[in-house]
Amino acid sequence: MGSWTRPSCKCCTSRPVQPLVALELSEDINMETKRWLMFRIQAEKTAGGAELMVHPGEDDDGNMLLVSASRHVLLRTAEVLGLYKLYKDGSMISFSYRDRRNFENSAERQFIVLRTLENIKAVDEKYIPGYPTKSLYPGEAIFNRLQKTKLLHAFYPLHHEEMLNELESHWYSHRKLTLQPIDSICRYYGGSIAMYFSFLEFFTCSLAPMAIFGTMVFALSMGTVDKCILFSVFNIIWSTVIMELWKRHSFVLAYTWGTLQMNSQFEEPRMGYKGPMGTNPITHRRQPYYPTWKRKVKIWLVSVPVLCLFLAFSLYGMFIFLRLEAWVKALYSENEDCWGCMLYIPGILHTLCITALNVCYKEIAEVLTEWENHRLESSFQNHLTVKVLVFRFVNCFSALFYISFYLQDLELLRKKLASLLILTQIINQFIETLLPYFYKTLIGKETGLKNCAVENAPEIDKIKPQGQKTTFPGMFDEYMELFVQFGYVSLFSCIYPLSAILIILNNITEIRTDALKLCHLFRKPFISPAANIGVWQTAFETIGFLSVITNCLLISISPQVKEYCAENNVTSNSVLIWAIGVEHALLAIKIILAFVIPDIPQWVKLKIDRVEYQSLQALKHKLFEEGKGFGGEVEEKEGWQGGITWPDSADSSLHASNRQLNLL
Amino acid sequence: MGSWTRPSCKCCTSRPVQPLVALELSEDINMETKRWLMFRIQAEKTAGGAELMVHPGEDDDGNMLLVSASRHVLLRTAEVLGLYKLYKDGSMISFSYRDRRNFENSAERQFIVLRTLENIKAVDEKYIPGYPTKSLYPGEAIFNRLQKTKLLHAFYPLHHEEMLNELESHWYSHRKLTLQPIDSICRYYGGSIAMYFSFLEFFTCSLAPMAIFGTMVFALSMGTVDKCILFSVFNIIWSTVIMELWKRHSFVLAYTWGTLQMNSQFEEPRMGYKGPMGTNPITHRRQPYYPTWKRKVKIWLVSVPVLCLFLAFSLYGMFIFLRLEAWVKALYSENEDCWGCMLYIPGILHTLCITALNVCYKEIAEVLTEWENHRLESSFQNHLTVKVLVFRFVNCFSALFYISFYLQDLELLRKKLASLLILTQIINQFIETLLPYFYKTLIGKETGLKNCAVENAPEIDKIKPQGQKTTFPGMFDEYMELFVQFGYVSLFSCIYPLSAILIILNNITEIRTDALKLCHLFRKPFISPAANIGVWQTAFETIGFLSVITNCLLISISPQVKEYCAENNVTSNSVLIWAIGVEHALLAIKIILAFVIPDIPQWVKLKIDRVEYQSLQALKHKLFEEGKGFGGEVEEKEGWQGGITWPDSADSSLHASNRQLNLL
């Protein structure tokens, strides 16, 4: 078995080393390049290295490197990254290497290694050693460059088998309906994934009162319109309250995970961030710098118009589809025998067109967001999400909006909604039952066998299969699914009141499927710290506001209201005025509710303020200590002139010490 | 001349002492009480004193005390109060006494003395010495108690004649149209007053584009409806943009004045704050403590219902007035000769009724807000302002809303609006010309004479007249005036487009009148630090949102639109739908604009983040220094099990030091 090549410091030796991250190099990689890479990974910081440990790997192809890190390097880097940790007094403060014994430590080892690797910069290499055609510029992130030139196929964190088994047994392996072990998920998979599962759980639980109220209202003997109005009002208040409660809950989660206060300005820039080297005005570290105004120009003059263009395409596509459908229907009614299958063609064409647009747009959105050159990974993700989200939302809901407000065919809307919900559920249930089956029969047996039988097999044989899995695609599609659910349940709630029940059933299985997918179908993703669900919070809140408008409109155009008007001699004009009045009142209630419920729980605020207070006191202390002895006398400007004469005798030493003070 | 009684420390002597604050005691005050008060003012902190300097005063009645403070007491207290000051590196940080030579000092002397006096607490006195019937409880603020028992008539800061003259000459004495010396105003009168004058100036300047656009649009040859729509859209965007720009501007002001970061949690509680003594969870100082939930219960279960009750009274009064008016008109049309003057009676009665309600409600609002027991002065002021503001708004605008949307009589609305605006202006102009006249001829001469002739008159003769002036009533009425102006100009802008010009003319004189009033008509108020215009920001933004609704409605019900519909065969229903569509679009634009314009300017954010970063680094440093040597070993939990064996030889000392680290 090969040995770990360690950085030149002499510590952390003679103990078993757990490989943390695997690098998969190109199969025909030049040995010189591999040696250079290994050198850079393990070299000292002063030589432009990462001070990590690297192991050449023992696989048959020889194209794998395993990276680990000594504890003190991990801890030093934790301090540089500004990670927040639980201090012995129960508050969360920025980790300090010198004071490490007073911090509770948890596992962000792979995250730290990732950040360290990403930050290895070219020093004086003009090209990648071994490949003179592949140039490097000083300060370029070499991992980014290696990935772009396909010399580095992938790098991914490795599973910790024991911890994974432990996590699985508490998460989804058992048959009972329990809450998820969110904190363990956070420790193993990081903030952003734990945040998603926590939100999924929270959302599902908070659908329960809606489901109960929905069934109760529709069991009562009331007029249909009254029921609709009652249910809509409940739904609107419900959506506001749950989003506010979630905000509070996510603050608590982020605080206890130490991600709430990670000031993004202290963070290291993301790997793809380009720009001439400058000094970070806050930390005074040397970092690339790209002006904000340039990014804003790119966003407003290129990205936004491109989005609008694609939206126009999509809407235009919908209208063509609707015309085509009408035309085919007309054709069919003329000539009924042979054109039966033709009826489905417009729908299929439209779906194909939307799918193509979706794929194409996502590619373009990624390129655009990369080009916008965001400094932080979170900012990059948020901008990408917004771009794709708006487009998907329009694609998902434009047909429903068209049916409800242009055609005003509420019966068709109800059918469409029910079919969408039930279809989603069936597909999900199908996956839910099929996936574990597939996993257990086909893949599970194979790896299970390996694990049990060859307990002392070379480490590399356990690592290899992990690399063969597909890359984790991120949480976007999972959030999108919840977002669409929330849209169905909020925007058209008065039309189809049973949606909450269907969604609850769906989400209970959803949690297990998602967990299983994460643990076994994909490569383990790197931890990414998250203080909240980012733009999704705004997206869900926007749906909440839109739902007020749609529900009021739906009620005012419902056939029952029209009948009622006809019976009671009420003009449609006054109905409309009523609907607008109610809509504005509900919007006002929503805004007041959002304002009245505090975003941050009191105890979290107190703890943060306490640390802020202590920090300021400490800063004063430090500045004083540093400035002691050489703060020159400030020129004297007498501010205490005139007035009543002070009668006592002078005390010149203190007198002098007070001289610097100007007006005070 | 009497001598200053100084605190027991030996510093800051043999220099002329400027009296800072005057206390006016009851004329027949017991000498024992006076002596006790003087003792408590000058005693050491450990004896429950304030460590200030006190002068028995030399007036004929002997009921005046002059208070001053030595520099080092002022500076120490500045640190305790957490005042932010400009540090030598150009950033604003919390003042540190030890490091005082590196801070730029400005004048908050009177503010500091006020806070110190307010915080003198009863120690073991059971009653006010000299008045055994007037009880005291331990920890009661004695200044609060003395004021309540009428033993202390007033206490107020004293003018600094030179600084005041200097300020006046740059502010309003000259005839040129220049910007105000906002920073000097802040230094002399404090943040909240300077913030008002800055806002007044900003608001007046930002009306200019609106006035220009208004005249331009109405000079164009377009249809009336088109003009209205164009002007409304401009107005709506304008109101959003100026409020956002003001927010940014006020951030810069507050940052440079050091009031932006004054964390309210570090502040000392206000004088009237009651509650059992507890430990402040943030600063760990002993302070009274009153739970937040009790305050919330009081607000929602008592204060809000009382407000609603008064609103109901006021609206009910308006309806009675309208009925009475209709009845009187009917009576008049029957019997035209003798009832001429009767026509004005309902209006007069209504005005009297509204005035009575206003006065009565303000008293009740003050009592309620005091009873709510707010911890901070700013919070108290905000809650009081909101209570009175909502009531006044309804009183001011309910008649206009009634005329425009219930009667739909836009001609009457235009007349009413014009008369209100012109009336306001005439009254203001009248005051503006009359006030300086009165001041110069009657009061000015008298004091001017005194000042010039008797240059060396006893200090007390200059102080006495200051106490005879009326107390400064606060900025509420001034802000209310601007708020009503903003309401006229925004809510009904499409009806009366020239309002902006009238308001600009009015406000140019308004600045001078307000400044003169502040400098000469009232007693100098104590400085109160302000980070923004508080609830007024929200109030103005709310008007901005309301204006979208009113303008869209006004246009849709205007006679021109009705004519247009009749001519072009458009149903009123579709006009309404259009209006709603436009309204929602405009609201969306407003929200997006408010979202896109960042609240804090980039450079301010950078400076704040830099200090936050430094503070955190300093805290780590301090915690480490404190914990050095006695942070016990954390029990070992091995997280580095399994995996590849590290081959090199052991380095046991470093090995041991790494043991405490759990999973990382």
Coordinates of N, CA and C in Angstrom, one line a residue, chain A residues 72-196:
Chain A
H72 N -4.7 20.3 12.4 CA -4.4 21.7 12.6 C -4.6 22.5 11.4
V73 N -4.4 21.9 10.2 CA -4.6 22.6 9.0 C -6.1 22.9 8.8
L74 N -6.9 21.8 9.2 CA -8.4 22.0 9.1 C -8.8 23.1 10.0
L75 N -8.3 23.1 11.2 CA -8.7 24.1 12.2 C -8.3 25.5 11.8
R76 N -7.0 25.7 11.3 CA -6.5 27.0 10.8 C -7.5 27.5 9.7
T77 N -7.8 26.6 8.8 CA -8.6 27.0 7.7 C -10.0 27.4 8.1
A78 N -10.5 26.6 9.1 CA -11.9 27.0 9.6 C -11.9 28.4 10.1
E79 N -10.8 28.8 10.7 CA -10.7 30.2 11.2 C -10.7 31.2 10.0
V80 N -9.9 30.8 9.0 CA -9.8 31.7 7.8 C -11.1 31.9 7.2
L81 N -11.8 30.7 7.1 CA -13.1 30.8 6.4 C -14.2 31.5 7.2
G82 N -13.9 31.7 8.5 CA -14.8 32.4 9.4 C -16.0 31.6 9.7
L83 N -15.8 30.3 9.9 CA -16.9 29.4 10.3 C -17.3 29.7 11.8
Y84 N -18.6 29.7 12.0 CA -19.2 29.9 13.3 C -19.3 28.6 14.1
K85 N -18.9 28.6 15.3 CA -18.9 27.3 16.1 C -19.5 27.6 17.5
L86 N -20.0 26.6 18.1 CA -20.6 26.7 19.4 C -19.5 26.9 20.4
Y87 N -19.5 28.1 21.1 CA -18.5 28.4 22.2 C -18.9 27.8 23.5
K88 N -18.0 27.6 24.4 CA -18.4 26.9 25.7 C -19.5 27.7 26.5
D89 N -19.6 29.0 26.2 CA -20.7 29.7 27.0 C -22.0 29.6 26.3
G90 N -22.1 28.8 25.2 CA -23.5 28.5 24.6 C -23.8 29.5 23.5
S91 N -22.9 30.4 23.2 CA -23.1 31.3 22.1 C -22.4 30.8 20.8
M92 N -22.8 31.3 19.7 CA -22.1 30.9 18.4 C -21.2 32.0 18.1
I93 N -19.9 31.7 18.0 CA -19.0 32.8 17.6 C -18.0 32.2 16.6
S94 N -17.4 33.2 15.8 CA -16.5 32.8 14.8 C -15.3 32.0 15.3
F95 N -15.0 30.9 14.7 CA -14.0 30.0 15.2 C -12.6 30.6 15.4
S96 N -11.9 30.3 16.4 CA -10.6 30.8 16.7 C -9.7 29.7 16.9
Y97 N -8.6 29.6 16.1 CA -7.7 28.5 16.2 C -7.0 28.5 17.6
R98 N -6.5 29.7 18.0 CA -5.8 29.7 19.3 C -6.7 29.3 20.4
D99 N -8.0 29.5 20.3 CA -8.9 29.2 21.4 C -9.7 28.0 21.2
R100 N -9.1 27.0 20.3 CA -9.9 25.9 19.8 C -10.5 25.0 20.8
R101 N -9.8 24.9 22.0 CA -10.2 24.0 23.0 C -11.6 24.3 23.6
N102 N -12.0 25.6 23.4 CA -13.3 26.0 24.0 C -14.4 26.0 23.0
F103 N -14.1 25.5 21.8 CA -15.2 25.3 20.8 C -15.6 23.9 20.7
E104 N -16.9 23.7 20.4 CA -17.4 22.4 20.1 C -17.2 22.2 18.6
N105 N -16.6 21.1 18.2 CA -16.3 21.0 16.8 C -17.3 20.0 16.1
S106 N -17.6 20.3 14.9 CA -18.4 19.3 14.1 C -17.8 19.2 12.8
A107 N -18.4 18.3 11.9 CA -17.7 17.9 10.7 C -17.9 18.8 9.6
E108 N -17.0 19.7 9.3 CA -17.0 20.4 8.0 C -15.7 20.1 7.3
R109 N -15.1 19.0 7.6 CA -13.8 18.7 7.1 C -13.7 18.7 5.6
Q110 N -14.7 18.1 5.0 CA -14.7 18.0 3.5 C -14.9 19.4 2.9
F111 N -15.7 20.2 3.5 CA -16.0 21.5 3.0 C -14.7 22.4 3.1
I112 N -14.0 22.2 4.2 CA -12.7 22.9 4.4 C -11.7 22.5 3.3
V113 N -11.6 21.2 3.1 CA -10.7 20.7 2.1 C -11.0 21.2 0.7
L114 N -12.3 21.2 0.4 CA -12.8 21.7 -0.9 C -12.4 23.2 -1.1
R115 N -12.6 24.0 -0.1 CA -12.3 25.4 -0.2 C -10.8 25.6 -0.3
T116 N -10.0 24.8 0.4 CA -8.6 24.9 0.3 C -8.1 24.5 -1.1
L117 N -8.6 23.4 -1.6 CA -8.2 23.0 -3.0 C -8.6 24.0 -4.0
E118 N -9.8 24.5 -3.9 CA -10.3 25.5 -4.9 C -9.4 26.8 -4.9
N119 N -8.8 27.0 -3.7 CA -8.0 28.3 -3.6 C -6.6 28.1 -3.9
I120 N -6.2 27.0 -4.5 CA -4.8 26.8 -4.9 C -4.6 27.6 -6.2
K121 N -3.8 28.6 -6.2 CA -3.6 29.5 -7.3 C -2.3 29.2 -8.0
A122 N -2.3 29.5 -9.3 CA -1.0 29.4 -10.1 C -0.1 30.5 -9.5
V123 N 1.2 30.1 -9.4 CA 2.2 31.1 -8.9 C 3.0 31.7 -10.0
D124 N 3.9 30.9 -10.5 CA 4.7 31.4 -11.7 C 4.7 30.5 -12.9
E125 N 3.8 29.4 -12.8 CA 3.6 28.6 -14.0 C 3.0 29.3 -15.1
K126 N 3.5 29.2 -16.3 CA 2.9 29.8 -17.5 C 1.9 28.9 -18.1
Y127 N 2.1 27.6 -17.9 CA 1.2 26.6 -18.4 C 1.1 25.4 -17.4
I128 N 0.2 24.5 -17.7 CA 0.1 23.3 -16.8 C 1.2 22.4 -17.1
P129 N 2.1 22.1 -16.1 CA 3.3 21.3 -16.3 C 2.9 20.0 -17.0
G130 N 3.6 19.7 -18.1 CA 3.2 18.5 -18.9 C 2.4 18.8 -20.1
Y131 N 1.7 20.0 -20.1 CA 0.9 20.4 -21.2 C 1.2 21.8 -21.6
P132 N 2.3 22.0 -22.4 CA 2.7 23.4 -22.6 C 1.7 24.2 -23.4
T133 N 0.7 23.6 -24.0 CA -0.3 24.3 -24.8 C -1.4 24.9 -23.9
K134 N -1.5 24.3 -22.7 CA -2.6 24.7 -21.8 C -2.1 25.8 -20.8
S135 N -2.3 27.0 -21.1 CA -1.7 28.2 -20.4 C -2.4 28.4 -19.0
L136 N -1.6 29.0 -18.2 CA -2.1 29.5 -16.9 C -1.7 30.9 -16.7
Y137 N -2.5 31.7 -16.1 CA -2.1 33.1 -15.7 C -1.8 33.1 -14.2
P138 N -1.0 34.0 -13.8 CA -0.7 34.1 -12.3 C -2.0 34.4 -11.6
G139 N -2.2 33.6 -10.5 CA -3.4 33.8 -9.7 C -4.6 33.1 -10.2
E140 N -4.5 32.3 -11.3 CA -5.6 31.5 -11.7 C -5.8 30.3 -10.8
A141 N -7.1 30.0 -10.5 CA -7.3 28.8 -9.7 C -7.0 27.6 -10.5
I142 N -6.1 26.8 -10.0 CA -5.6 25.7 -10.9 C -6.7 24.6 -11.0
F143 N -7.5 24.4 -9.9 CA -8.5 23.3 -10.0 C -9.5 23.6 -11.1
N144 N -9.9 24.9 -11.1 CA -10.8 25.4 -12.1 C -10.3 25.1 -13.5
R145 N -9.0 25.4 -13.7 CA -8.3 25.3 -15.0 C -8.2 23.8 -15.4
L146 N -7.9 22.9 -14.4 CA -7.7 21.5 -14.7 C -9.1 20.9 -15.1
Q147 N -10.1 21.4 -14.4 CA -11.5 20.9 -14.8 C -11.8 21.3 -16.2
K148 N -11.6 22.5 -16.5 CA -11.9 23.1 -17.8 C -11.2 22.4 -19.0
T149 N -9.9 22.0 -18.7 CA -9.1 21.3 -19.7 C -9.3 19.8 -19.7
K150 N -10.3 19.4 -18.9 CA -10.6 17.9 -18.8 C -9.5 17.1 -18.2
L151 N -8.5 17.7 -17.7 CA -7.4 16.9 -17.0 C -7.9 16.3 -15.7
L152 N -8.8 17.1 -15.0 CA -9.4 16.6 -13.8 C -10.8 16.3 -14.1
H153 N -11.2 15.0 -14.1 CA -12.6 14.7 -14.4 C -13.6 15.1 -13.3
A154 N -13.2 14.9 -12.1 CA -14.2 15.2 -11.0 C -13.4 15.2 -9.7
F155 N -13.9 15.9 -8.7 CA -13.5 15.7 -7.4 C -14.7 15.7 -6.5
Y156 N -14.7 14.8 -5.5 CA -15.9 14.6 -4.7 C -15.5 14.1 -3.3
P157 N -16.4 14.5 -2.3 CA -16.1 14.0 -1.0 C -16.5 12.6 -0.9
L158 N -15.8 11.8 0.1 CA -16.1 10.4 0.2 C -17.1 10.2 1.4
H159 N -17.8 9.1 1.3 CA -18.8 8.8 2.3 C -18.0 8.2 3.6
H160 N -18.6 8.5 4.7 CA -18.1 7.9 6.0 C -19.1 6.8 6.3
E161 N -18.8 5.6 6.0 CA -19.8 4.5 6.0 C -20.6 4.4 7.3
E162 N -19.8 4.4 8.4 CA -20.5 4.3 9.7 C -21.6 5.4 9.9
M163 N -21.1 6.6 9.7 CA -22.0 7.8 9.9 C -23.2 7.7 8.9
L164 N -23.0 7.3 7.7 CA -24.0 7.2 6.7 C -25.1 6.2 7.2
N165 N -24.6 5.0 7.7 CA -25.5 4.0 8.1 C -26.3 4.5 9.3
E166 N -25.7 5.1 10.2 CA -26.3 5.7 11.4 C -27.4 6.7 11.0
L167 N -27.0 7.5 10.0 CA -28.0 8.6 9.6 C -29.2 7.9 8.9
E168 N -28.9 6.9 8.1 CA -30.0 6.3 7.3 C -31.0 5.6 8.3
S169 N -30.5 5.0 9.3 CA -31.3 4.3 10.3 C -32.3 5.2 11.0
H170 N -31.8 6.5 11.2 CA -32.7 7.4 11.9 C -33.6 8.2 10.9
W171 N -33.2 8.1 9.6 CA -33.9 9.0 8.7 C -35.1 8.4 8.0
Y172 N -34.8 7.3 7.3 CA -35.9 6.8 6.5 C -36.0 5.2 6.4
S173 N -35.0 4.6 7.1 CA -35.0 3.1 7.0 C -36.2 2.5 7.8
H174 N -36.5 3.1 8.9 CA -37.6 2.6 9.7 C -39.0 2.9 9.1
R175 N -40.0 2.2 9.7 CA -41.3 2.3 9.1 C -42.2 3.4 9.8
K176 N -41.7 3.9 10.9 CA -42.6 4.8 11.7 C -42.6 6.2 11.1
L177 N -43.6 6.9 11.4 CA -43.7 8.3 10.9 C -43.1 9.2 12.0
T178 N -41.9 9.5 11.8 CA -41.2 10.4 12.8 C -40.7 11.7 12.1
L179 N -40.3 12.6 12.9 CA -39.6 13.8 12.3 C -38.2 13.4 11.9
Q180 N -37.6 14.1 11.0 CA -36.3 13.8 10.5 C -35.2 14.2 11.4
P181 N -34.1 13.5 11.5 CA -32.9 14.0 12.3 C -32.2 15.1 11.6
I182 N -32.8 16.3 11.6 CA -32.3 17.4 10.8 C -30.9 17.8 11.2
D183 N -30.6 17.8 12.5 CA -29.2 18.2 12.8 C -28.1 17.2 12.3
S184 N -28.5 15.9 12.4 CA -27.5 14.9 11.8 C -27.4 15.1 10.3
I185 N -28.5 15.4 9.7 CA -28.4 15.6 8.2 C -27.5 16.8 7.9
C186 N -27.6 17.8 8.8 CA -26.8 19.0 8.6 C -25.3 18.7 8.8
R187 N -25.0 17.9 9.8 CA -23.7 17.5 10.1 C -23.1 16.7 8.9
Y188 N -23.9 15.8 8.4 CA -23.3 14.9 7.3 C -23.4 15.6 5.9
Y189 N -24.5 16.3 5.6 CA -24.7 16.8 4.2 C -24.6 18.3 4.2
G190 N -24.5 19.0 5.3 CA -24.4 20.4 5.2 C -25.7 21.2 5.3
G191 N -25.6 22.5 5.4 CA -26.7 23.4 5.7 C -27.7 23.4 4.6
S192 N -27.3 23.5 3.3 CA -28.3 23.7 2.3 C -29.2 22.5 2.1
I193 N -28.6 21.3 2.2 CA -29.5 20.1 2.0 C -30.4 19.9 3.3
A194 N -29.8 20.1 4.5 CA -30.6 20.0 5.7 C -31.8 21.0 5.6
M195 N -31.5 22.2 5.1 CA -32.5 23.2 5.0 C -33.6 22.8 4.1
Y196 N -33.3 22.1 3.0 CA -34.4 21.6 2.2 C -35.2 20.6 2.9

